[in-house]
Structures are given as C-alpha cells and as structure tokens.
Amino acid sequence: MEHHLQAYFKTESDAESALASLQRCPIRDPRIDAIPDTDRNPFLLPALSFSSSSAPQTGVITDRDVISEADSSETFHYLIEFYVNESDREEVLSVLSKTEAHLDKEAYEKIINN
C-alpha cells in the first residue's frame, strides 16, 4: 500500500535539507511547495520516528512534548509532499524525525494507529 505524506517546514532551507536527506529513501514524486500566507496553519505535530510497536523510539519527542509544541503559534511556509510504500514508511519517518519536519494531525494519527 502506498501513502501520500506531507511534511511542513518553517523555511525553504529546512525543506530543501530534508528533501536532500529523503533522496536516499525509496519515495516517489517528491516536491517542495510554498504554502500561501494565511493567518494559521493546520494543526501540526513534530515528525517522530516510530517502531513497529507504534511507540516513539528512544530519544524522540514524547506525547507530552507534542501537546506543548502543538499549542505554539509557529507558522510554516513550505511543505514537501511525496508518496512512500508502507514497507518503507518507518525509514522515511526516521529520516524526517532528524529534520525540522512537522506532520499534520491526520497523518500523525494514521502513523500512531498503524
């Protein structure tokens, strides 16, 4: 099964750095887009790396930290979107967790529930 993922970034430089890191992963149709200026962004959470047990790996942000992060007033101006196979999802999330990537709430919940 293939998933469409979007990762949000504050700066174009952060997005470009993350995309360069993702190039070693088996992703399809990656692209960076600017997000139109709006008063607010979707509810975003830091990208975490999850093990097959759906628990954050050691050294990543905990749920408590995610809640405090989500309450901030940060604005994101760029996103990377791409497709990834289910079997490669953990590798991609591991790469994103080492960048400034944030995921929308729906993507975050899908990752936790899978």
mmCIF file of C-alpha atoms in Angstrom:
data_model
loop_
_atom_site.group_PDB
_atom_site.id
_atom_site.type_symbol
_atom_site.label_atom_id
_atom_site.label_comp_id
_atom_site.label_asym_id
_atom_site.label_seq_id
_atom_site.Cartn_x
_atom_site.Cartn_y
_atom_site.Cartn_z
ATOM 1 C CA MET A 1 0.000 0.000 0.000
ATOM 2 C CA GLU A 2 1.263 3.462 -0.852
ATOM 3 C CA HIS A 3 0.852 6.543 1.381
ATOM 4 C CA HIS A 4 0.818 10.221 0.439
ATOM 5 C CA LEU A 5 2.768 12.203 3.037
ATOM 6 C CA GLN A 6 3.190 15.924 3.567
ATOM 7 C CA ALA A 7 5.861 17.332 5.855
ATOM 8 C CA TYR A 8 5.697 21.012 6.818
ATOM 9 C CA PHE A 9 8.658 23.348 7.397
ATOM 10 C CA LYS A 10 9.206 26.914 8.582
ATOM 11 C CA THR A 11 11.862 27.753 5.976
ATOM 12 C CA GLU A 12 12.658 26.756 2.416
ATOM 13 C CA SER A 13 16.164 25.837 3.547
ATOM 14 C CA ASP A 14 14.756 23.350 6.106
ATOM 15 C CA ALA A 15 12.545 21.802 3.411
ATOM 16 C CA GLU A 16 15.413 21.529 0.929
ATOM 17 C CA SER A 17 17.690 19.932 3.543
ATOM 18 C CA ALA A 18 15.012 17.396 4.448
ATOM 19 C CA LEU A 19 14.369 16.580 0.793
ATOM 20 C CA ALA A 20 18.091 16.024 0.261
ATOM 21 C CA SER A 21 18.055 13.575 3.195
ATOM 22 C CA LEU A 22 14.966 11.844 1.806
ATOM 23 C CA GLN A 23 16.644 11.242 -1.562
ATOM 24 C CA ARG A 24 18.260 8.083 -0.153
ATOM 25 C CA CYS A 25 14.798 6.694 0.655
ATOM 26 C CA PRO A 26 12.504 4.953 -1.827
ATOM 27 C CA ILE A 27 9.971 7.775 -2.272
ATOM 28 C CA ARG A 28 8.034 8.748 -5.392
ATOM 29 C CA ASP A 29 7.188 12.165 -6.866
ATOM 30 C CA PRO A 30 8.765 14.394 -4.190
ATOM 31 C CA ARG A 31 8.241 18.136 -4.466
ATOM 32 C CA ILE A 32 8.599 21.247 -2.353
ATOM 33 C CA ASP A 33 5.742 23.749 -2.400
ATOM 34 C CA ALA A 34 5.307 27.140 -0.791
ATOM 35 C CA ILE A 35 2.277 27.407 1.478
ATOM 36 C CA PRO A 36 0.177 30.503 0.744
ATOM 37 C CA ASP A 37 0.202 33.082 3.531
ATOM 38 C CA THR A 38 -2.669 32.506 5.918
ATOM 39 C CA ASP A 39 -3.423 33.531 9.461
ATOM 40 C CA ARG A 40 -2.911 29.996 10.721
ATOM 41 C CA ASN A 41 -1.523 26.639 9.691
ATOM 42 C CA PRO A 42 -3.168 23.267 10.105
ATOM 43 C CA PHE A 43 -2.685 21.539 13.448
ATOM 44 C CA LEU A 44 0.889 20.264 13.095
ATOM 45 C CA LEU A 45 2.981 17.917 15.209
ATOM 46 C CA PRO A 46 6.721 17.181 15.070
ATOM 47 C CA ALA A 47 7.644 14.234 12.860
ATOM 48 C CA LEU A 48 8.519 11.286 15.071
ATOM 49 C CA SER A 49 10.187 8.012 14.291
ATOM 50 C CA PHE A 50 8.027 5.056 15.331
ATOM 51 C CA SER A 51 8.946 1.419 15.770
ATOM 52 C CA SER A 52 6.676 -1.366 14.576
ATOM 53 C CA SER A 53 5.003 -1.296 18.006
ATOM 54 C CA SER A 54 3.804 2.275 17.231
ATOM 55 C CA ALA A 55 5.725 3.719 20.170
ATOM 56 C CA PRO A 56 8.199 6.576 19.681
ATOM 57 C CA GLN A 57 11.791 5.390 19.502
ATOM 58 C CA THR A 58 14.190 6.340 22.267
ATOM 59 C CA GLY A 59 15.297 9.949 22.193
ATOM 60 C CA VAL A 60 12.370 11.410 20.267
ATOM 61 C CA ILE A 61 9.657 13.764 21.423
ATOM 62 C CA THR A 62 7.070 12.323 23.804
ATOM 63 C CA ASP A 63 3.295 12.839 23.601
ATOM 64 C CA ARG A 64 3.515 15.449 26.378
ATOM 65 C CA ASP A 65 6.070 17.395 24.348
ATOM 66 C CA VAL A 66 3.897 17.106 21.242
ATOM 67 C CA ILE A 67 0.969 18.710 23.039
ATOM 68 C CA SER A 68 3.066 21.670 24.182
ATOM 69 C CA GLU A 69 4.549 22.025 20.684
ATOM 70 C CA ALA A 70 1.103 21.963 19.085
ATOM 71 C CA ASP A 71 -0.030 24.884 21.245
ATOM 72 C CA SER A 72 2.675 27.183 19.883
ATOM 73 C CA SER A 73 1.987 29.873 17.308
ATOM 74 C CA GLU A 74 4.618 28.751 14.817
ATOM 75 C CA THR A 75 3.952 29.389 11.149
ATOM 76 C CA PHE A 76 5.038 27.008 8.411
ATOM 77 C CA HIS A 77 5.735 28.307 4.920
ATOM 78 C CA TYR A 78 6.891 25.232 2.951
ATOM 79 C CA LEU A 79 5.924 21.619 2.563
ATOM 80 C CA ILE A 80 7.350 18.516 0.983
ATOM 81 C CA GLU A 81 4.878 16.050 -0.405
ATOM 82 C CA PHE A 82 5.635 12.606 -1.748
ATOM 83 C CA TYR A 83 4.472 9.001 -1.905
ATOM 84 C CA VAL A 84 6.012 6.133 0.049
ATOM 85 C CA ASN A 85 5.239 2.417 0.246
ATOM 86 C CA GLU A 86 4.036 1.066 3.581
ATOM 87 C CA SER A 87 7.155 -1.102 3.843
ATOM 88 C CA ASP A 88 9.407 1.986 3.585
ATOM 89 C CA ARG A 89 7.393 4.266 5.867
ATOM 90 C CA GLU A 90 9.482 3.702 9.006
ATOM 91 C CA GLU A 91 12.701 4.549 7.161
ATOM 92 C CA VAL A 92 11.176 7.766 5.810
ATOM 93 C CA LEU A 93 9.824 8.760 9.239
ATOM 94 C CA SER A 94 13.214 8.076 10.774
ATOM 95 C CA VAL A 95 14.807 10.476 8.273
ATOM 96 C CA LEU A 96 12.105 13.123 8.848
ATOM 97 C CA SER A 97 12.458 12.850 12.627
ATOM 98 C CA LYS A 98 16.040 14.120 12.273
ATOM 99 C CA THR A 99 14.891 17.258 10.422
ATOM 100 C CA GLU A 100 12.637 20.212 11.227
ATOM 101 C CA ALA A 101 9.631 18.367 9.732
ATOM 102 C CA HIS A 102 6.135 18.557 11.200
ATOM 103 C CA LEU A 103 3.174 16.426 10.112
ATOM 104 C CA ASP A 104 -0.491 17.347 10.085
ATOM 105 C CA LYS A 105 -2.652 15.852 12.823
ATOM 106 C CA GLU A 106 -4.374 13.389 10.466
ATOM 107 C CA ALA A 107 -1.055 11.942 9.223
ATOM 108 C CA TYR A 108 0.249 11.742 12.785
ATOM 109 C CA GLU A 109 -2.846 9.817 13.910
ATOM 110 C CA LYS A 110 -2.576 7.405 10.952
ATOM 111 C CA ILE A 111 1.030 6.660 11.911
ATOM 112 C CA ILE A 112 0.143 6.044 15.563
ATOM 113 C CA ASN A 113 -2.842 3.855 14.693
ATOM 114 C CA ASN A 114 -0.956 1.649 12.189
#
